[in-house]
PDB file of C-alpha atoms and ligand atoms in Angstrom:
ATOM      1  CA  UNK T 109      81.061  81.666  98.124  1.00  0.00           C
ATOM      2  CA  UNK T 110      84.749  82.070  97.416  1.00  0.00           C
ATOM      3  CA  UNK T 111      87.172  81.818 100.365  1.00  0.00           C
ATOM      4  CA  UNK T 112      90.340  83.887 100.059  1.00  0.00           C
ATOM      5  CA  UNK T 113      93.187  84.203 102.535  1.00  0.00           C
ATOM      6  CA  UNK T 114      95.152  87.451 102.321  1.00  0.00           C
ATOM      7  CA  UNK T 115      98.764  86.658 103.032  1.00  0.00           C
ATOM      8  CA  UNK T 116     101.498  89.226 103.677  1.00  0.00           C
ATOM      9  CA  UNK T 117     103.912  86.522 104.889  1.00  0.00           C
ATOM     10  CA  UNK T 118     103.928  88.250 108.270  1.00  0.00           C
ATOM     11  CA  UNK T 119     103.234  86.177 111.385  1.00  0.00           C
ATOM     12  CA  UNK T 120      99.532  87.027 111.659  1.00  0.00           C
ATOM     13  CA  UNK T 121      98.437  86.199 108.131  1.00  0.00           C
ATOM     14  CA  UNK T 122     100.553  83.043 108.062  1.00  0.00           C
ATOM     15  CA  UNK T 123      99.131  81.939 111.411  1.00  0.00           C
ATOM     16  CA  UNK T 124      95.654  82.573 109.983  1.00  0.00           C
ATOM     17  CA  UNK T 125      96.484  80.372 107.017  1.00  0.00           C
ATOM     18  CA  UNK T 126      97.901  77.626 109.217  1.00  0.00           C
ATOM     19  CA  UNK T 127      94.789  77.662 111.405  1.00  0.00           C
ATOM     20  CA  UNK T 128      92.544  77.454 108.319  1.00  0.00           C
ATOM     21  CA  UNK T 129      94.456  74.345 107.260  1.00  0.00           C
ATOM     22  CA  UNK T 130      94.469  72.827 110.736  1.00  0.00           C
ATOM     23  CA  UNK T 131      90.734  73.371 111.239  1.00  0.00           C
ATOM     24  CA  UNK T 132      89.851  72.330 107.701  1.00  0.00           C
ATOM     25  CA  UNK T 133      88.101  75.639 106.972  1.00  0.00           C
ATOM     26  CA  UNK T 134      87.138  76.221 103.335  1.00  0.00           C
ATOM     27  CA  UNK T 135      89.883  77.842 101.259  1.00  0.00           C
ATOM     28  CA  UNK T 136      90.011  78.574  97.524  1.00  0.00           C
ATOM     29  CA  UNK T 137      92.938  80.945  97.160  1.00  0.00           C
ATOM     30  CA  UNK T 138      95.825  82.534  99.011  1.00  0.00           C
ATOM     31  CA  UNK T 139      96.647  86.010  97.723  1.00  0.00           C
ATOM     32  CA  UNK T 140      99.724  88.155  98.351  1.00  0.00           C
ATOM     33  CA  UNK T 141      99.789  91.824  97.412  1.00  0.00           C
ATOM     34  CA  UNK T 142     103.271  92.508  96.079  1.00  0.00           C
ATOM     35  CA  UNK T 143     104.014  96.158  96.867  1.00  0.00           C
ATOM     36  CA  UNK T 144     106.863  97.374  94.682  1.00  0.00           C
ATOM     37  CA  UNK T 145     109.277 100.254  95.203  1.00  0.00           C
ATOM     38  CA  UNK T 146     109.908 100.272  91.479  1.00  0.00           C
ATOM     39  CA  UNK T 147     108.848  98.037  88.642  1.00  0.00           C
ATOM     40  CA  UNK T 148     112.028  96.087  88.344  1.00  0.00           C
ATOM     41  CA  UNK T 149     114.505  95.309  91.026  1.00  0.00           C
ATOM     42  CA  UNK T 150     113.248  96.732  94.287  1.00  0.00           C
ATOM     43  CA  UNK T 151     110.449  95.299  96.346  1.00  0.00           C
ATOM     44  CA  UNK T 152     108.677  97.215  99.098  1.00  0.00           C
ATOM     45  CA  UNK T 153     109.651  94.434 101.471  1.00  0.00           C
ATOM     46  CA  UNK T 154     112.816  94.795 103.510  1.00  0.00           C
ATOM     47  CA  UNK T 155     115.601  92.764 101.853  1.00  0.00           C
ATOM     48  CA  UNK T 156     115.366  90.164 104.652  1.00  0.00           C
ATOM     49  CA  UNK T 157     111.668  89.674 104.054  1.00  0.00           C
ATOM     50  CA  UNK T 158     112.026  89.739 100.258  1.00  0.00           C
ATOM     51  CA  UNK T 159     114.615  86.955 100.507  1.00  0.00           C
ATOM     52  CA  UNK T 160     112.473  84.914 102.876  1.00  0.00           C
ATOM     53  CA  UNK T 161     109.142  85.048 101.006  1.00  0.00           C
ATOM     54  CA  UNK T 162     110.202  82.545  98.291  1.00  0.00           C
ATOM     55  CA  UNK T 163     111.359  80.182 101.060  1.00  0.00           C
ATOM     56  CA  UNK T 164     107.985  80.470 102.781  1.00  0.00           C
ATOM     57  CA  UNK T 165     106.238  79.897  99.442  1.00  0.00           C
ATOM     58  CA  UNK T 166     108.251  76.725  99.002  1.00  0.00           C
ATOM     59  CA  UNK T 167     107.297  75.456 102.478  1.00  0.00           C
ATOM     60  CA  UNK T 168     103.628  76.172 101.744  1.00  0.00           C
ATOM     61  CA  UNK T 169     103.884  74.331  98.440  1.00  0.00           C
ATOM     62  CA  UNK T 170     105.824  71.330  99.725  1.00  0.00           C
ATOM     63  CA  UNK T 171     103.920  70.874 102.980  1.00  0.00           C
ATOM     64  CA  UNK T 172     100.400  71.940 102.033  1.00  0.00           C
ATOM     65  CA  UNK T 173     100.371  72.078  98.216  1.00  0.00           C
ATOM     66  CA  UNK T 174      99.462  75.768  98.356  1.00  0.00           C
ATOM     67  CA  UNK T 175     100.438  78.153  95.576  1.00  0.00           C
ATOM     68  CA  UNK T 176     100.281  81.805  96.550  1.00  0.00           C
ATOM     69  CA  UNK T 177      98.788  84.115  93.940  1.00  0.00           C
ATOM     70  CA  UNK T 178     100.511  87.498  93.526  1.00  0.00           C
ATOM     71  CA  UNK T 179      98.648  90.682  92.736  1.00  0.00           C
ATOM     72  CA  UNK T 180     100.108  94.173  92.365  1.00  0.00           C
ATOM     73  CA  UNK T 181      99.027  97.760  92.047  1.00  0.00           C
ATOM     74  CA  UNK T 182      99.387  99.575  88.728  1.00  0.00           C
ATOM     75  CA  UNK T 183     101.488 102.014  90.794  1.00  0.00           C
ATOM     76  CA  UNK T 184     104.853 101.509  92.437  1.00  0.00           C
ATOM     77  CA  UNK T 185     105.957 103.626  95.397  1.00  0.00           C
ATOM     78  CA  UNK T 186     108.259 105.566  93.099  1.00  0.00           C
ATOM     79  CA  UNK T 187     105.822 106.097  90.237  1.00  0.00           C
ATOM     80  CA  UNK T 188     103.119 107.393  92.594  1.00  0.00           C
ATOM     81  CA  UNK T 189     105.593 109.530  94.539  1.00  0.00           C
ATOM     82  CA  UNK T 190     106.470 111.340  91.283  1.00  0.00           C
ATOM     83  CA  UNK T 191     102.863 111.510  90.064  1.00  0.00           C
ATOM     84  CA  UNK T 192     101.702 115.118  89.740  1.00  0.00           C
ATOM     85  CA  UNK T 193      98.833 116.119  92.023  1.00  0.00           C
ATOM     86  CA  UNK T 194      95.711 117.362  90.237  1.00  0.00           C
ATOM     87  CA  UNK T 195      93.500 117.870  93.284  1.00  0.00           C
ATOM     88  CA  UNK T 196      93.661 118.604  97.004  1.00  0.00           C
ATOM     89  CA  UNK T 197      96.615 120.463  98.484  1.00  0.00           C
ATOM     90  CA  UNK T 198      99.887 120.986  96.615  1.00  0.00           C
ATOM     91  CA  UNK T 199      98.332 120.856  93.138  1.00  0.00           C
ATOM     92  CA  UNK T 200     101.115 120.715  90.552  1.00  0.00           C
ATOM     93  CA  UNK T 201     103.601 119.139  92.991  1.00  0.00           C
ATOM     94  CA  UNK T 202     104.567 115.478  93.155  1.00  0.00           C
ATOM     95  CA  UNK T 203     102.558 113.422  95.594  1.00  0.00           C
ATOM     96  CA  UNK T 204     105.787 113.089  97.557  1.00  0.00           C
ATOM     97  CA  UNK T 205     106.049 111.027 100.719  1.00  0.00           C
ATOM     98  CA  UNK T 206     102.773 109.628 102.070  1.00  0.00           C
ATOM     99  CA  UNK T 207     101.514 111.326 105.224  1.00  0.00           C
ATOM    100  CA  UNK T 208     101.408 109.248 108.381  1.00  0.00           C
ATOM    101  CA  UNK T 209      97.629 109.694 108.569  1.00  0.00           C
ATOM    102  CA  UNK T 210      95.788 108.792 105.360  1.00  0.00           C
ATOM    103  CA  UNK T 211      98.939 107.411 103.721  1.00  0.00           C
ATOM    104  CA  UNK T 212      98.384 107.200  99.937  1.00  0.00           C
ATOM    105  CA  UNK T 213     100.580 104.086  99.761  1.00  0.00           C
ATOM    106  CA  UNK T 214      98.148 102.146 101.902  1.00  0.00           C
ATOM    107  CA  UNK T 215      95.204 102.936  99.652  1.00  0.00           C
ATOM    108  CA  UNK T 216      96.998 102.925  96.283  1.00  0.00           C
ATOM    109  CA  UNK T 217      99.577 100.154  96.684  1.00  0.00           C
ATOM    110  CA  UNK T 218      97.931  97.825  99.174  1.00  0.00           C
ATOM    111  CA  UNK T 219      94.151  98.169  99.421  1.00  0.00           C
ATOM    112  CA  UNK T 220      93.336  99.130  95.828  1.00  0.00           C
ATOM    113  CA  UNK T 221      94.694  95.972  94.141  1.00  0.00           C
ATOM    114  CA  UNK T 222      93.019  93.672  96.681  1.00  0.00           C
ATOM    115  CA  UNK T 223      89.720  95.569  96.515  1.00  0.00           C
ATOM    116  CA  UNK T 224      89.864  95.438  92.730  1.00  0.00           C
ATOM    117  CA  UNK T 225      90.493  91.715  92.846  1.00  0.00           C
ATOM    118  CA  UNK T 226      87.589  91.105  95.239  1.00  0.00           C
ATOM    119  CA  UNK T 227      85.290  93.399  93.226  1.00  0.00           C
ATOM    120  CA  UNK T 228      85.869  91.317  90.100  1.00  0.00           C
ATOM    121  CA  UNK T 229      84.765  88.196  91.967  1.00  0.00           C
ATOM    122  CA  UNK T 230      81.712  89.951  93.414  1.00  0.00           C
ATOM    123  CA  UNK T 231      80.817  91.202  89.935  1.00  0.00           C
ATOM    124  CA  UNK T 232      80.741  87.631  88.674  1.00  0.00           C
ATOM    125  CA  UNK T 233      77.970  86.984  91.203  1.00  0.00           C
ATOM    126  CA  UNK T 234      80.020  85.091  93.790  1.00  0.00           C
ATOM    127  CA  UNK T 235      80.244  86.157  97.433  1.00  0.00           C
ATOM    128  CA  UNK T 236      83.585  86.381  99.199  1.00  0.00           C
ATOM    129  CA  UNK T 237      84.841  85.453 102.634  1.00  0.00           C
ATOM    130  CA  UNK T 238      88.251  86.959 103.229  1.00  0.00           C
ATOM    131  CA  UNK T 239      90.540  85.586 105.919  1.00  0.00           C
ATOM    132  CA  UNK T 240      92.625  88.326 107.487  1.00  0.00           C
ATOM    133  CA  UNK T 241      95.381  87.997 110.063  1.00  0.00           C
ATOM    134  CA  UNK T 242      94.082  90.395 112.688  1.00  0.00           C
ATOM    135  CA  UNK T 243      94.615  89.102 116.197  1.00  0.00           C
ATOM    136  CA  UNK T 244      92.255  89.580 119.117  1.00  0.00           C
ATOM    137  CA  UNK T 245      94.606  92.129 120.705  1.00  0.00           C
ATOM    138  CA  UNK T 246      94.204  94.526 117.759  1.00  0.00           C
ATOM    139  CA  UNK T 247      90.685  95.811 118.502  1.00  0.00           C
ATOM    140  CA  UNK T 248      90.931  99.014 116.450  1.00  0.00           C
ATOM    141  CA  UNK T 249      91.997  97.260 113.224  1.00  0.00           C
ATOM    142  CA  UNK T 250      89.399  94.630 113.860  1.00  0.00           C
ATOM    143  CA  UNK T 251      86.650  97.196 114.168  1.00  0.00           C
ATOM    144  CA  UNK T 252      87.744  98.911 110.955  1.00  0.00           C
ATOM    145  CA  UNK T 253      87.421  95.686 108.984  1.00  0.00           C
ATOM    146  CA  UNK T 254      84.168  94.585 110.576  1.00  0.00           C
ATOM    147  CA  UNK T 255      82.656  97.951 109.555  1.00  0.00           C
ATOM    148  CA  UNK T 256      83.546  97.215 105.917  1.00  0.00           C
ATOM    149  CA  UNK T 257      81.588  93.967 105.858  1.00  0.00           C
ATOM    150  CA  UNK T 258      78.687  93.649 103.444  1.00  0.00           C
ATOM    151  CA  UNK T 259      76.205  90.887 102.791  1.00  0.00           C
ATOM    152  CA  UNK T 260      78.441  89.514 100.014  1.00  0.00           C
ATOM    153  CA  UNK T 261      81.838  90.214 101.503  1.00  0.00           C
ATOM    154  CA  UNK T 262      82.632  88.919 104.981  1.00  0.00           C
ATOM    155  CA  UNK T 263      85.847  88.820 106.977  1.00  0.00           C
ATOM    156  CA  UNK T 264      87.106  86.053 109.240  1.00  0.00           C
ATOM    157  CA  UNK T 265      90.022  87.023 111.451  1.00  0.00           C
ATOM    158  CA  UNK T 266      92.420  85.486 113.957  1.00  0.00           C
ATOM    159  CA  UNK T 267      90.324  87.203 116.606  1.00  0.00           C
ATOM    160  CA  UNK T 268      87.340  85.099 115.518  1.00  0.00           C
ATOM    161  CA  UNK T 269      89.520  82.093 116.346  1.00  0.00           C
ATOM    162  CA  UNK T 270      90.470  83.683 119.705  1.00  0.00           C
ATOM    163  CA  UNK T 271      94.162  84.044 118.796  1.00  0.00           C
ATOM    164  CA  UNK T 272      96.541  86.749 120.033  1.00  0.00           C
ATOM    165  CA  UNK T 273      99.605  88.142 118.217  1.00  0.00           C
ATOM    166  CA  UNK T 274     101.916  86.206 120.536  1.00  0.00           C
ATOM    167  CA  UNK T 275     100.047  82.987 119.850  1.00  0.00           C
ATOM    168  CA  UNK T 276     100.246  83.741 116.103  1.00  0.00           C
ATOM    169  CA  UNK T 277     104.014  83.902 116.434  1.00  0.00           C
ATOM    170  CA  UNK T 278     104.091  80.519 118.172  1.00  0.00           C
ATOM    171  CA  UNK T 279     101.900  78.931 115.496  1.00  0.00           C
ATOM    172  CA  UNK T 280     104.295  80.130 112.773  1.00  0.00           C
ATOM    173  CA  UNK T 281     107.330  78.901 114.721  1.00  0.00           C
ATOM    174  CA  UNK T 282     105.841  75.418 115.027  1.00  0.00           C
ATOM    175  CA  UNK T 283     105.671  75.185 111.238  1.00  0.00           C
ATOM    176  CA  UNK T 284     109.016  76.812 110.552  1.00  0.00           C
ATOM    177  CA  UNK T 285     107.115  79.686 108.978  1.00  0.00           C
ATOM    178  CA  UNK T 286     108.173  82.604 111.142  1.00  0.00           C
ATOM    179  CA  UNK T 287     109.900  85.260 109.088  1.00  0.00           C
ATOM    180  CA  UNK T 288     113.468  86.027 110.238  1.00  0.00           C
ATOM    181  CA  UNK T 289     112.490  89.701 110.092  1.00  0.00           C
ATOM    182  CA  UNK T 290     111.147  89.365 113.651  1.00  0.00           C
ATOM    183  CA  UNK T 291     114.622  88.506 114.919  1.00  0.00           C
ATOM    184  CA  UNK T 292     116.334  91.592 113.552  1.00  0.00           C
ATOM    185  CA  UNK T 293     113.639  94.138 112.933  1.00  0.00           C
ATOM    186  CA  UNK T 294     110.641  95.261 114.968  1.00  0.00           C
ATOM    187  CA  UNK T 295     107.848  94.930 112.441  1.00  0.00           C
ATOM    188  CA  UNK T 296     106.962  93.769 108.963  1.00  0.00           C
ATOM    189  CA  UNK T 297     105.774  96.212 106.306  1.00  0.00           C
ATOM    190  CA  UNK T 298     107.494  98.300 103.657  1.00  0.00           C
ATOM    191  CA  UNK T 299     110.975  99.680 104.230  1.00  0.00           C
ATOM    192  CA  UNK T 300     109.747 103.092 103.039  1.00  0.00           C
ATOM    193  CA  UNK T 301     106.810 103.129 105.460  1.00  0.00           C
ATOM    194  CA  UNK T 302     106.082 106.589 106.874  1.00  0.00           C
ATOM    195  CA  UNK T 303     104.370 104.930 109.833  1.00  0.00           C
ATOM    196  CA  UNK T 304     107.418 103.085 111.081  1.00  0.00           C
ATOM    197  CA  UNK T 305     108.815 104.042 114.451  1.00  0.00           C
ATOM    198  CA  UNK T 306     112.087 105.944 114.848  1.00  0.00           C
ATOM    199  CA  UNK T 307     113.560 102.771 116.316  1.00  0.00           C
ATOM    200  CA  UNK T 308     112.683 100.932 113.109  1.00  0.00           C
ATOM    201  CA  UNK T 309     114.016 103.784 110.989  1.00  0.00           C
ATOM    202  CA  UNK T 310     117.289 103.634 112.870  1.00  0.00           C
ATOM    203  CA  UNK T 311     117.389  99.923 112.054  1.00  0.00           C
ATOM    204  CA  UNK T 312     116.955 100.786 108.368  1.00  0.00           C
ATOM    205  CA  UNK T 313     119.648 103.464 108.531  1.00  0.00           C
ATOM    206  CA  UNK T 314     122.078 101.080 110.242  1.00  0.00           C
ATOM    207  CA  UNK T 315     121.360  97.891 108.320  1.00  0.00           C
ATOM    208  CA  UNK T 316     120.395  99.168 104.879  1.00  0.00           C
ATOM    209  CA  UNK T 317     122.224 102.444 104.270  1.00  0.00           C
ATOM    210  CA  UNK T 318     121.659 102.037 100.504  1.00  0.00           C
ATOM    211  CA  UNK T 319     117.874 102.154 101.026  1.00  0.00           C
ATOM    212  CA  UNK T 320     118.208 105.057 103.445  1.00  0.00           C
ATOM    213  CA  UNK T 321     120.150 106.908 100.756  1.00  0.00           C
ATOM    214  CA  UNK T 322     117.361 106.258  98.219  1.00  0.00           C
ATOM    215  CA  UNK T 323     114.843 107.887 100.591  1.00  0.00           C
ATOM    216  CA  UNK T 324     117.179 110.803 101.252  1.00  0.00           C
ATOM    217  CA  UNK T 325     117.501 111.477  97.526  1.00  0.00           C
ATOM    218  CA  UNK T 326     113.723 111.358  97.132  1.00  0.00           C
ATOM    219  CA  UNK T 327     113.183 113.761 100.002  1.00  0.00           C
ATOM    220  CA  UNK T 328     114.727 116.482  97.811  1.00  0.00           C
ATOM    221  CA  UNK T 329     111.779 116.016  95.421  1.00  0.00           C
ATOM    222  CA  UNK T 330     109.048 115.866  98.052  1.00  0.00           C
ATOM    223  CA  UNK T 331     106.976 118.836  99.248  1.00  0.00           C
ATOM    224  CA  UNK T 332     106.840 117.173 102.668  1.00  0.00           C
ATOM    225  CA  UNK T 333     109.504 115.623 104.839  1.00  0.00           C
ATOM    226  CA  UNK T 334     109.576 111.878 105.445  1.00  0.00           C
ATOM    227  CA  UNK T 335     108.501 112.288 109.066  1.00  0.00           C
ATOM    228  CA  UNK T 336     106.416 115.316 110.121  1.00  0.00           C
ATOM    229  CA  UNK T 337     108.735 118.325 110.593  1.00  0.00           C
ATOM    230  CA  UNK T 338     111.850 116.136 110.526  1.00  0.00           C
ATOM    231  CA  UNK T 339     114.088 115.547 107.539  1.00  0.00           C
ATOM    232  CA  UNK T 340     115.984 112.328 107.069  1.00  0.00           C
ATOM    233  CA  UNK T 341     119.196 114.330 107.423  1.00  0.00           C
ATOM    234  CA  UNK T 342     117.993 115.544 110.860  1.00  0.00           C
ATOM    235  CA  UNK T 343     117.227 111.988 111.798  1.00  0.00           C
ATOM    236  CA  UNK T 344     120.581 110.782 110.557  1.00  0.00           C
ATOM    237  CA  UNK T 345     122.323 113.294 112.824  1.00  0.00           C
ATOM    238  CA  UNK T 346     120.216 112.175 115.737  1.00  0.00           C
ATOM    239  CA  UNK T 347     121.054 108.522 115.100  1.00  0.00           C
ATOM    240  CA  UNK T 348     124.766 109.279 114.701  1.00  0.00           C
ATOM    241  CA  UNK T 349     124.801 111.078 118.038  1.00  0.00           C
ATOM    242  CA  UNK T 350     123.064 108.165 119.699  1.00  0.00           C
ATOM    243  CA  UNK T 351     119.924 110.280 120.255  1.00  0.00           C
ATOM    244  CA  UNK T 352     116.826 108.557 121.500  1.00  0.00           C
ATOM    245  CA  UNK T 353     114.424 106.924 119.140  1.00  0.00           C
ATOM    246  CA  UNK T 354     111.224 107.714 121.016  1.00  0.00           C
TER     247      UNK T 354
HETATM  248  S1  SF4 D 481     103.249  99.233 105.239  1.00  0.00           S
HETATM  249 FE1  SF4 D 481     103.476 101.462 105.306  1.00  0.00          FE
HETATM  250  S2  SF4 D 481     104.431 101.983 103.328  1.00  0.00           S
HETATM  251 FE2  SF4 D 481     103.586  99.922 103.115  1.00  0.00          FE
HETATM  252  S3  SF4 D 481     101.565 100.307 102.288  1.00  0.00           S
HETATM  253 FE3  SF4 D 481     101.321 100.160 104.495  1.00  0.00          FE
HETATM  254  S4  SF4 D 481     101.429 102.300 105.187  1.00  0.00           S
HETATM  255 FE4  SF4 D 481     102.252 102.241 103.118  1.00  0.00          FE
END
């Protein structure tokens, strides 16, 4: 059995890791899926999070002698956005922005590399237990993962340790491992996430106009708008006029 902790450097996965260490649970590897906007300079993380991750890695190394392994998709957000569709709707167009439901970025950039990594281990004949930072107050996500379990691939979550999201935040704070993103922003996740709230998008527009501009340029090449039936220019106007973000 190989024990792997998935770590996004968000509060939940870090709290999971800290609890594993505190309880002395078996652990072989800590894996981070590095979602890229493009191959070179731009990460999918917000700049605040991208700057903080190396600091968190250093704390993990110095305090617990943990080295985080990085894996990545063969696709970046940009390369998949401009990939030409060969099946489904809009054949011949670019993939464009991911839809809110069934977002291609989630499957291609996040799940695919981790699944591939786990599959390789399973192929070698080993079983896997994956530690995932899903708290007990996230029942829907929890159910989704539990449904994916097989005899050789099990999940252990924060919920199994009876921990809520708020408690996860406290655990991270105690170890100086709470990302500063939670002070300024409302969630972790990619800055180009189609699932982010309008409040979060306004934060991006206000704090990272250069990234907002990148998305606006890309919208010209997308068959769909960034948010359903709402262009980024529409949103910009709304933000400028102090419109609500609900
Ligand atoms: S956080 Fe958002 S943009 Fe990033 S992979 Fe998940 S759904 Fe896609």
